[in-house]
Each structure stands twice: as C-alpha cells, then as structure tokens.
C-alpha positions as a printed Julia matrix, in Angstrom:
476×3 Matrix{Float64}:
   0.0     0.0     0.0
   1.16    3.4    -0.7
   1.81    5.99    1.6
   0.86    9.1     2.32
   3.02   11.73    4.72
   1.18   14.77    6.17
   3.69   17.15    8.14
   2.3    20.19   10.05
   4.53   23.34   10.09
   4.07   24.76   13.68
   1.97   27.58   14.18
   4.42   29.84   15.5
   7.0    29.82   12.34
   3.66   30.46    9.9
   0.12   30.01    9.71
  -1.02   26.57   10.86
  -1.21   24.66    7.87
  -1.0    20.95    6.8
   0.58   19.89    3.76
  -0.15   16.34    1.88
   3.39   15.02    0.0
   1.29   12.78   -2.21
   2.75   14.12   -5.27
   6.06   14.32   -4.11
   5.82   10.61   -3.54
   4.63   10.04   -6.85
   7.74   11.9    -8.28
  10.43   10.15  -10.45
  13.91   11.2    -9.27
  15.62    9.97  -12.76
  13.1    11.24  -14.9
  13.61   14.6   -16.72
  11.86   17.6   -15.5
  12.3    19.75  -18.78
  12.51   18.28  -21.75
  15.32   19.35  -24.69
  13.4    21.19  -27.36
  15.08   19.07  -30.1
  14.19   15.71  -28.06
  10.66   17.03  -29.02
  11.26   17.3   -32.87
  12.65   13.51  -32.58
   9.68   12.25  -31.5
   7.32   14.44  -33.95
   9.59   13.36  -36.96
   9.01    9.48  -35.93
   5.51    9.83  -35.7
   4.97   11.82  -38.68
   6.59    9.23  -41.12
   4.88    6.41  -39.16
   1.56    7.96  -39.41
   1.93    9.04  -43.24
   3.59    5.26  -44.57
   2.23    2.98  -41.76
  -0.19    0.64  -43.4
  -2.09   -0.34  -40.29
  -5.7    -0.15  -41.53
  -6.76    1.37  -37.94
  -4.58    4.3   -39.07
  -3.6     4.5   -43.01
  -5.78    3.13  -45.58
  -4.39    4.55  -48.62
  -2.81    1.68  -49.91
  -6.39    0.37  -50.66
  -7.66    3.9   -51.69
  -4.87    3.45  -54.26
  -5.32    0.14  -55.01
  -1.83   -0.86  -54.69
  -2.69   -3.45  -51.95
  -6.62   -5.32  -51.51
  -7.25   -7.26  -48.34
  -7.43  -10.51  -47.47
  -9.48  -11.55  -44.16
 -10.99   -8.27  -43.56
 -11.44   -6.21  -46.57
 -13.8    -3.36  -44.75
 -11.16   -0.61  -45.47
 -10.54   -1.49  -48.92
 -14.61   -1.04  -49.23
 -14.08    2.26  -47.6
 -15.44    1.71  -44.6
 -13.89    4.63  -42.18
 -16.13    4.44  -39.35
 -15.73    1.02  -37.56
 -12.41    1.32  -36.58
 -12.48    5.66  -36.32
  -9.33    5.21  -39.03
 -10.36    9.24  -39.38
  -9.61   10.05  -35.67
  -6.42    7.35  -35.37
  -5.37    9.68  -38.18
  -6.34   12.85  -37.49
  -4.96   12.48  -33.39
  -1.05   11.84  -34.29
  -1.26   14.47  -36.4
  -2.39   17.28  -33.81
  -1.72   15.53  -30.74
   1.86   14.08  -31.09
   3.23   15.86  -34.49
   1.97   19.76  -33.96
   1.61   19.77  -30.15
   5.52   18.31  -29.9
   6.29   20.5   -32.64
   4.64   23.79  -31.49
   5.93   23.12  -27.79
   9.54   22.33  -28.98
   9.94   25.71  -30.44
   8.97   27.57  -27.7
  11.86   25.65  -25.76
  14.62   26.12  -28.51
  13.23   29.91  -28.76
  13.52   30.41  -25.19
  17.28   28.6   -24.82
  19.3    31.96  -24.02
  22.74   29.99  -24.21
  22.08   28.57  -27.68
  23.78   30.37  -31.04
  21.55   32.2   -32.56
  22.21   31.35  -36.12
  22.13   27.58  -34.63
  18.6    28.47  -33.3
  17.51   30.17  -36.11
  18.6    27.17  -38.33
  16.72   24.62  -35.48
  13.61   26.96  -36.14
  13.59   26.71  -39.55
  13.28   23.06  -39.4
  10.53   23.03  -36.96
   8.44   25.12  -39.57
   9.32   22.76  -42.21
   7.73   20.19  -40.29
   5.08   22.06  -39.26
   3.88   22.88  -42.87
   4.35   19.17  -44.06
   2.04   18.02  -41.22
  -0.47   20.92  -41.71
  -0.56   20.42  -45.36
  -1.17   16.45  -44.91
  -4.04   17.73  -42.21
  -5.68   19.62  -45.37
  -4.68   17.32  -48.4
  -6.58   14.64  -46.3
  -9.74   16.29  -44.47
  -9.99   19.78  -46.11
 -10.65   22.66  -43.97
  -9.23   21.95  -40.23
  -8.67   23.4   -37.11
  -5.2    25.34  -37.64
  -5.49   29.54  -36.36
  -6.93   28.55  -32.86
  -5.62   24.63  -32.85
  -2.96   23.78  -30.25
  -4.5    26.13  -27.63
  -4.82   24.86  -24.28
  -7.11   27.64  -23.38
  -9.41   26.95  -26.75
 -10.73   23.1   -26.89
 -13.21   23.81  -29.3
 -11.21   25.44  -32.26
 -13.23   26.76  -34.97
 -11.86   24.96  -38.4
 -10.24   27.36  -41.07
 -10.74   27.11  -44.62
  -8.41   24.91  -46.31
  -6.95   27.23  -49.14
  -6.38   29.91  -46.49
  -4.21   27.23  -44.65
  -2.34   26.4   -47.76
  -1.46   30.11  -48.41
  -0.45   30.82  -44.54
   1.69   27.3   -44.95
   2.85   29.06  -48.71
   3.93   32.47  -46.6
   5.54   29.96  -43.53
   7.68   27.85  -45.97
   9.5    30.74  -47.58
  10.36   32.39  -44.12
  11.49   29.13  -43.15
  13.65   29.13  -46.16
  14.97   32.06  -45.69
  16.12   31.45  -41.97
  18.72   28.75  -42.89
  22.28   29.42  -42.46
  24.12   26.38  -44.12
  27.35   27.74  -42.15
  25.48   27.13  -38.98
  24.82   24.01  -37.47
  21.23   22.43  -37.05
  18.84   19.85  -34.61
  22.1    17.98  -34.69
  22.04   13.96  -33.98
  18.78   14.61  -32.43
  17.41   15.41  -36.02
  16.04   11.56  -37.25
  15.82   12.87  -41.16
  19.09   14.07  -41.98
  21.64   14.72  -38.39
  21.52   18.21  -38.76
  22.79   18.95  -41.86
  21.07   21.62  -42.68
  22.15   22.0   -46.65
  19.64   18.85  -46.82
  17.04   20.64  -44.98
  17.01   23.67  -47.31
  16.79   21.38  -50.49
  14.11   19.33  -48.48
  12.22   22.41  -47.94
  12.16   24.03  -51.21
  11.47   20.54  -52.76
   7.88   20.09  -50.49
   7.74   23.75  -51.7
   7.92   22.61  -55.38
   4.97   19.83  -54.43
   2.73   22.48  -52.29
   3.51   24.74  -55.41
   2.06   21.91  -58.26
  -0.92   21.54  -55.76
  -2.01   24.94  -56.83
  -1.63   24.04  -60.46
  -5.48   23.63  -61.63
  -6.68   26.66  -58.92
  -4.62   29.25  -59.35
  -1.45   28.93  -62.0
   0.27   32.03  -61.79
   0.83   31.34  -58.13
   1.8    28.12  -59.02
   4.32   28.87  -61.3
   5.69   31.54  -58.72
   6.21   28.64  -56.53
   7.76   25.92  -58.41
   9.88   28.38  -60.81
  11.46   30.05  -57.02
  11.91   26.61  -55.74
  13.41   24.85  -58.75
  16.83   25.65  -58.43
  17.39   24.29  -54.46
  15.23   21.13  -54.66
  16.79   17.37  -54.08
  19.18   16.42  -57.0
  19.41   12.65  -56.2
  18.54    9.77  -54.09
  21.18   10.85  -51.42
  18.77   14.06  -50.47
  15.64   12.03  -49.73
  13.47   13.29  -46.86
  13.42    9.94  -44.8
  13.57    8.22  -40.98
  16.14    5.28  -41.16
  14.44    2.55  -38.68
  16.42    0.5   -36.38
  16.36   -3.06  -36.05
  14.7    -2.85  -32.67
  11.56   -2.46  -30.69
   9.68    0.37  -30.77
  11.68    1.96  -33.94
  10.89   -0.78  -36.54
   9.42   -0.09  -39.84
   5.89    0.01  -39.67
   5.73   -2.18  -42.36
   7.93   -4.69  -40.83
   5.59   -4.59  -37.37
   2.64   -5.17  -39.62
   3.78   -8.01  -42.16
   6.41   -9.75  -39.64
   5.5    -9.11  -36.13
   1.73   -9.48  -36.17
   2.51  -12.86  -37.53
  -0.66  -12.09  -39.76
  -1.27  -12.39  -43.96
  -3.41   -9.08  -44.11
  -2.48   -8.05  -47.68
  -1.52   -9.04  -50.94
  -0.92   -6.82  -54.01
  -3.89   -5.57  -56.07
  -4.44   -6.76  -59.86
  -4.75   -2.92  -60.37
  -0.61   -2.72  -60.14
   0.33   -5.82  -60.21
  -1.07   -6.41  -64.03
   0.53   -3.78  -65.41
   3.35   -4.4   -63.8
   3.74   -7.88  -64.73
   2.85   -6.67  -68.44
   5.89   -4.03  -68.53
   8.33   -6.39  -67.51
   9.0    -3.97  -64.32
  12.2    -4.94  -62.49
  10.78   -3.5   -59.1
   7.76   -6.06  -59.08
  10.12   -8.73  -57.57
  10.65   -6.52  -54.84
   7.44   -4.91  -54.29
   5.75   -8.34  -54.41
   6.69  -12.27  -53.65
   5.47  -14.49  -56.6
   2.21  -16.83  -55.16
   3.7   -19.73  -53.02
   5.52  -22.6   -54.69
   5.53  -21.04  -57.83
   7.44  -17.86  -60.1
   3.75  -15.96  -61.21
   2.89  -12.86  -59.79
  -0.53  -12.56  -59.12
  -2.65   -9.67  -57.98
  -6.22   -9.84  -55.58
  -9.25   -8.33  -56.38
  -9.14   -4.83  -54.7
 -12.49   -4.3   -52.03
 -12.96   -8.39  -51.91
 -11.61  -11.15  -49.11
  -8.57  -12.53  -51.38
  -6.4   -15.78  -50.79
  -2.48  -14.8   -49.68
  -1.78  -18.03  -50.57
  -2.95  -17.55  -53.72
  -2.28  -14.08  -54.77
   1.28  -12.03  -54.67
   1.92  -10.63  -50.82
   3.6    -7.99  -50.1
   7.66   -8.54  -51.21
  10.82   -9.22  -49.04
  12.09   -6.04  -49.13
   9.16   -4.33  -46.87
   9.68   -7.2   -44.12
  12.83   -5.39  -43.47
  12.71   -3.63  -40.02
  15.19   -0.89  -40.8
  13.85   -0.23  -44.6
  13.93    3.7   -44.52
  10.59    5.63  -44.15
   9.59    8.17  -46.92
   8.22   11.74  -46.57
   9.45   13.34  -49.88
  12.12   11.8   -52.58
  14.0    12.82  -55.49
  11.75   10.62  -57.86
   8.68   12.55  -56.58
  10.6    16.04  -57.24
  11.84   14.66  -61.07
   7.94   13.79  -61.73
   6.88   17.31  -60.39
   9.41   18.81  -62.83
   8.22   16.46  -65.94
   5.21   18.12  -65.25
   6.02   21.77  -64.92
   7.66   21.76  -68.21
   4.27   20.26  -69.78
   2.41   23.11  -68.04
   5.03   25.45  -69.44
   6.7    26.61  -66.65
  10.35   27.86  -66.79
  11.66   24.66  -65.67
  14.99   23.69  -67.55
  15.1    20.01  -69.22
  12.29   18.3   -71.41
   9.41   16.6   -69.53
  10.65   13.65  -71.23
  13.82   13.69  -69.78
  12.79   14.63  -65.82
  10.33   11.34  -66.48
  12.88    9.33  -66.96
  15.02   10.66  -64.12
  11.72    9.81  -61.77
  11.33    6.49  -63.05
  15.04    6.07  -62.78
  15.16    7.15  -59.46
  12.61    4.91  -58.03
  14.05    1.89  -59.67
  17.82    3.31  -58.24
  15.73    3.5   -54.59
  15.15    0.14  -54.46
  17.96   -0.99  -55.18
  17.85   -2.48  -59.14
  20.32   -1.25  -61.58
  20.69    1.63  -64.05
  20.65   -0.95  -66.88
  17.43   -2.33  -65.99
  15.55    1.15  -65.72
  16.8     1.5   -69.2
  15.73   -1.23  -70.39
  12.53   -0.86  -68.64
  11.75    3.0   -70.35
  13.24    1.33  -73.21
   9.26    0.08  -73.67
   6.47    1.74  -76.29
   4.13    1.45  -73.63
   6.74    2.95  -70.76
   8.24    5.59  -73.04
   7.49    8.59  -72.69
   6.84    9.52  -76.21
   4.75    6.4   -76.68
   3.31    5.5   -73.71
  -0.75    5.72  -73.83
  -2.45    8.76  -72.68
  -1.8    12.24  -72.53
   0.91   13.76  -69.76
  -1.0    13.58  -66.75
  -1.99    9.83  -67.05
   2.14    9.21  -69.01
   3.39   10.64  -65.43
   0.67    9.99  -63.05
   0.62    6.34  -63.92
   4.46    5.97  -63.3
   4.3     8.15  -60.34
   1.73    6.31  -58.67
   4.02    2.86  -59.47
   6.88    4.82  -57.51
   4.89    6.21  -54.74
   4.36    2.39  -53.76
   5.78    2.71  -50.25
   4.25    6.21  -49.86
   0.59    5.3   -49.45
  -0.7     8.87  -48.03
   0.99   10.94  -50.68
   0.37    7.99  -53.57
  -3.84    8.94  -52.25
  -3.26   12.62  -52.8
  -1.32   12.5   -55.67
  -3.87   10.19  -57.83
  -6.88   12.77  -56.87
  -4.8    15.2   -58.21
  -3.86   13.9   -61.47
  -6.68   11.53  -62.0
  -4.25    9.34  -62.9
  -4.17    5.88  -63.2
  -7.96    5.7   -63.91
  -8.96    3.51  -61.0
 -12.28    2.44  -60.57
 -13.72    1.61  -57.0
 -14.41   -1.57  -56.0
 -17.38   -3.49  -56.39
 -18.23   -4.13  -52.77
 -17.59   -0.54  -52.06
 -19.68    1.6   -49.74
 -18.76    4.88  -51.67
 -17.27    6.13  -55.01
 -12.9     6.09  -53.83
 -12.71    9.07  -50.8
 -11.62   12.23  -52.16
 -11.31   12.88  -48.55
 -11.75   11.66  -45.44
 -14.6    12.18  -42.89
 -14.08   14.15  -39.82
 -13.42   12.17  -36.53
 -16.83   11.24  -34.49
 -14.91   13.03  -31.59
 -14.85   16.42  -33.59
 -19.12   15.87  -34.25
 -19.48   15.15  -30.82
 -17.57   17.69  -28.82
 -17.1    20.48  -31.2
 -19.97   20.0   -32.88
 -20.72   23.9   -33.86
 -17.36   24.21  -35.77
 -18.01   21.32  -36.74
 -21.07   21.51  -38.16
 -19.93   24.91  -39.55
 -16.66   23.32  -41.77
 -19.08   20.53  -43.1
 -21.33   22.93  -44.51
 -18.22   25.44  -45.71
 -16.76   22.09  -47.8
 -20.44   20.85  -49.0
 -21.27   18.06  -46.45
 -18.88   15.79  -44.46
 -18.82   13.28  -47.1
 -15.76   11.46  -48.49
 -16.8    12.81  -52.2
 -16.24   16.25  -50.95
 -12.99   17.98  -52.56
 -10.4    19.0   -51.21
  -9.48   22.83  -52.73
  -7.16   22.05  -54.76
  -9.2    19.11  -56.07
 -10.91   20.68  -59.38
 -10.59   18.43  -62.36
C-alpha cells in the first residue's frame, strides 16, 4: 500500500497549515523535469513518417484507396469503410496531438534557450516550420478545412476549423520564411534530427522541394501562383537519391518499420498486391515487381487480388521481401517525386529547364535506383512503347501519373493525394464498395461530438462531411 506523509509546520513559524506530499511521492527522481526542445522534434519526426507510410488499416488506408494493396481476411477498409475502426480520428490524433503539439511546444523551448547560437537556433527553427507545414498540409490534403489559427491552444478546446486554401497560403507564406532562416554555415537539430543529423544544406533542399509539391498543388486553382512557386523553388530542390526526406528505422523495438511490425510481427497475412498494379506491372516487364511483391507460393507468377474483396495470400502475390525489413527507410518526400513534379512543370510550361521527357525518366530512374535495381534495368525498362514517354498511352498527366503512382508504392498517403490530383491511373472503386474512392476523409466522431458547432460549420463550408467532398485544390 502506498503511503501518504502529512507534516504540520508549527503555528508559531507560519500560519497553521498541513501539507499532503502525495505528489512528491509520486515523483520520479531519474526522470527529466524539462525536456530538450530538439528531443521534441525527434519524437514528432518518428511519428509523422509512421503515421503518413504505416499501413495499419486502424490508421492509413491509402494503400487500398490506391489500389496498390486489396485485403485478405478483412477487406472493410478497402470497401471504404472509415467508421468502424475511427481510421479518421487514429489519423487525425497523431497528427495534432503528437506531431503539432511536440512541434509547437519544442519551439517555444529552442526559442527560449538563451545559451544557444543564434544562427544555430535560427537554423533549429527553420526546421521546426518545415515540419510544421508538411504536417499541416497532410491535415488539409486529407480532411480539407481543419482546425489550424486557434488549434494547439490549451485555453481553446473547441477550435473553430479554417478554410483549407487559407491554410495552404499561410503554410505558402511559412515555408518561404522558413527558407529564408537557414544558415548552411550554422549548425542544425544535430544527432537529435532523425531525417538528416543536422545537416542543414539537406534541410534547405528538403524544404524548397515540399515547396515545389505544395507549389504543383495549386496548379489547376490558381497557376500564376503556381508557377511563382515551383519556378522560385526549382533551383534548391533534391538532386538525387542521397537528399531524400526519410527516418532510417532500427532493427529494434519500438523503432521498426511500420511495415515490418505489420507483415512480420503481427505474424498475420493481411495483404496481398492488387491486380490494379500488379497487371501492369507484370505486363511491362518492371524490375521492381520482384521486390514490391513475392510471386504466389511454390511457384514464379505474380498474381494480384481483387481490390475491395476477401482474397487468398496463398494464392495471390503478398507484399515482397524487401518491406519485411525492419530498418527499410521511411519516406516523406524523394528525389523521384521532385523529377515527376518537374516532368510536369515543363508540360504546363513553366520555366523549368530540361524536357518533360527527360525529368520522367530521371523519376522512373530514381525509383528503380531507390530500391535498389540497376541503371541498366531502368533503361531497359523505359526502353518500352508502352513505358516511353513519347509512346506510352495517354496524354501527360496519365504518361506521369501512372508511373508516379508505381513509384509512390511505399508512400501510401501521398500515392492517395497524388492520384486525386492527377486523376491518374484511372482507377475504378471496387465493387463491394460503400462509396465512389474518398476524395477525402470524414471528420473524426470526436470532432461531431464535442465540437460540434465548428463542426457543423466546416461541413457545410466544404459541401457536407462526405468522403466525395474535394479538397481545394481538387478541381478536375
């Protein structure tokens, strides 16, 4: 049984008064009383690429969204059901609860550190805001408007939801200040920093290159400001492989790939490829299907499920070798994703140097490089009428959205967002789905129930709290 002191401090030294040391009992005397500002950014950046790649069902559908995965035992998600398992809030709460919140109190420590260099600081800023913008703009690209002027408030629990362009143009405004606050001479978060140890050259490409994607966002709403974006960004953004925004796992409990904890340590057959990649992969001869999938047991043919149905994992292709690795490296932004941005730039004739033809290539290069097959074999591979890009079917947006979306295999979240975008590859939903595919998803039961006026007011702002609402940016 615990106990519980009570001292007295005599009446004549003070007032008679009685004091209960409960709490100081409770106290842990090797446990930190303030926490290091950049200890705080750690844990944001590990839950940030967790929450965007993981593909825990609870959390991440969009590998069934996509249809780059279908289900096997329980195929609710891939039918689009959100609701029994609140995959909207298990999304949503990371996000503002462990990403922001860490975030947003981390940089009022580092701003408040009177011993630390100032250039230092303002480089450690800088990267904060970075982060800050890539989780606000996956809040929006995913729900539409959300809470983000009077979110993280202690003092305001029921935040009223801001429109979701206005977000993207504060997070437009935030980026270049962030920019602009890097000192390459300076150092940066240091080892503490789980992307790139502090260097902070990386950070400044990794910025302007999510400023090159936030910039192609705007490309069907508002051009001009698009152009602006991706024309200032251009010449800073990642230039290879080497600069890819990623968390490098460890072969340990509790920083595993999410994949691995999902396809190894549940000791569970959840998923096997969908017929919707795995056919045309199969039919290009692609030299990263071997990787992305195993061939069905006993056997060398690659076979894809039925997306929204109960499929066999015996019988169909599972999920490949390579993702049961526990230390595979977790995405956020890569070099193939920037060289598909700038394929398309040229074709919407912005002054980006290079043919689109050319930057196409280098994407589908690069994700072929990133998994580790060879040069030759992407050659040989673009080499193809129906890969290249001058003879591949379709016009631009389904030449490079269908190759993105191949590449964007182990980025689920952005793969989602990306394919809304483009309307590219032409999926269609699944038979035994619920809805048409989510353009969005639905806000978190906990957001109806206990916020319900804001609530009620951003579901009528976006026309209804339905998952075939758009997102702003969303037009054709």
């Amino acid at each position: 049984m615990k106990k519980i002191l009570i001292f007295c401090i005599p009446a004549l030294m003070f007032a008679t008064s009685c004091k209960d040391l409960d709490d100081y009992n409770n106290l842990n005397p090797k446990a930190a009383t303030v926490v290091p500002g950049v200890s705080l950014v750690s844990n944001a950046q590990r839950v940030l690429a967790n929450t965007v790649n993981t593909p825990d069902y609870n959390i991440n559908p969009f590998r069934f969204y996509v249809q780059h995965w279908a289900a096997t035992t329980y195929p609710d998600e891939s039918q689009f059901i959100i609701e029994t398992r609140s995959i909207n809030r298990f999304f949503w709460d990371p996000l503002y609860r462990d990403v922001l919140s860490d975030l947003n109190e981390g940089k009022k420590i580092i701003t408040a550190d009177a011993v630390l260099d100032p250039k230092v600081k303002a480089n450690q800023l800088a990267a904060v805001e970075v982060l800050e913008v890539y989780a606000w703009s996956v809040l929006v690209n995913t729900f539409g408007d959300v809470p983000y002027t009077e979110a993280l408030n202690a003092d305001n629990v029921l935040p009223k939801f801001d429109d979701d362009a206005a977000i993207y143009a504060d997070l437009a405004t935030r980026l270049d200040k962030a920019i602009g606050m890097f000192d390459a001479t300076a150092a940066g978060l240091g080892t503490g920093d789980l992307y790139y140890s502090g260097n902070v050259a990386n950070w400044v490409k990794f910025a302007n290159s999510l400023k090159l994607r936030l910039g192609m966002n705007y490309a069907d709403v508002d051009p001009g400001k698009s152009k602006t974006m991706v024309e200032a960004a251009v010449p800073n953004v990642f230039t290879s492989n080497a600069d890819n925004a990623k968390i490098t796992y460890l072969n340990a409990l509790p920083n595993r790939n999410q994949l691995y904890e999902s396809l190894v340590q549940s000791g569970r057959s959840d998923f096997v490829g969908a017929s919707t990649l795995v056919d045309p992969m199969v039919a290009t001869n692609d030299p990263r299907l071997p990787i992305y999938f195993k061939p069905v047991a006993g056997s060398a043919t690659f076979k894809g499920g039925t997306a929204g149905a109960p499929n066999s994992a015996t019988n169909n292709s599972t999920p490949g070798a390579a993702l049961e690795n526990p230390t595979l490296p977790g995405m956020l932004l890569t070099y193939s994703e920037v060289e598909f941005l700038l394929a398309e730039a040229v074709e919407r004739g912005y002054a980006v140097s290079g043919t689109a033809a050319q930057h196409y290539n280098a994407g589908v290069t690069a994700s072929i490089l990133e998994w580790g097959v060879t040069a030759a074999a992407a050659e040989s591979y673009l080499a193809q009428p129906a890969v290249a890009y001058a003879t591949a079917a379709g016009d631009w947006k389904q030449k490079i959205g269908t190759q993105k979306w191949i590449a964007l295999y182990s980025q689920p979240t952005q793969a989602w967002t990306e394919w809304r975008r483009l309307d590219a590859p032409n999926l269609v939903k699944p038979a035994a789905a619920i809805s048409e595919i989510p353009l969005r998803l639905t806000y978190p039961t906990t957001e109806a129930n206990l916020n319900t006026t804001n609530y009620q007011a951003a579901s009528s702002a976006i026309g209804g709290d339905v998952v075939t609402a758009r997102i702003f940016w969303d037009k054709l």
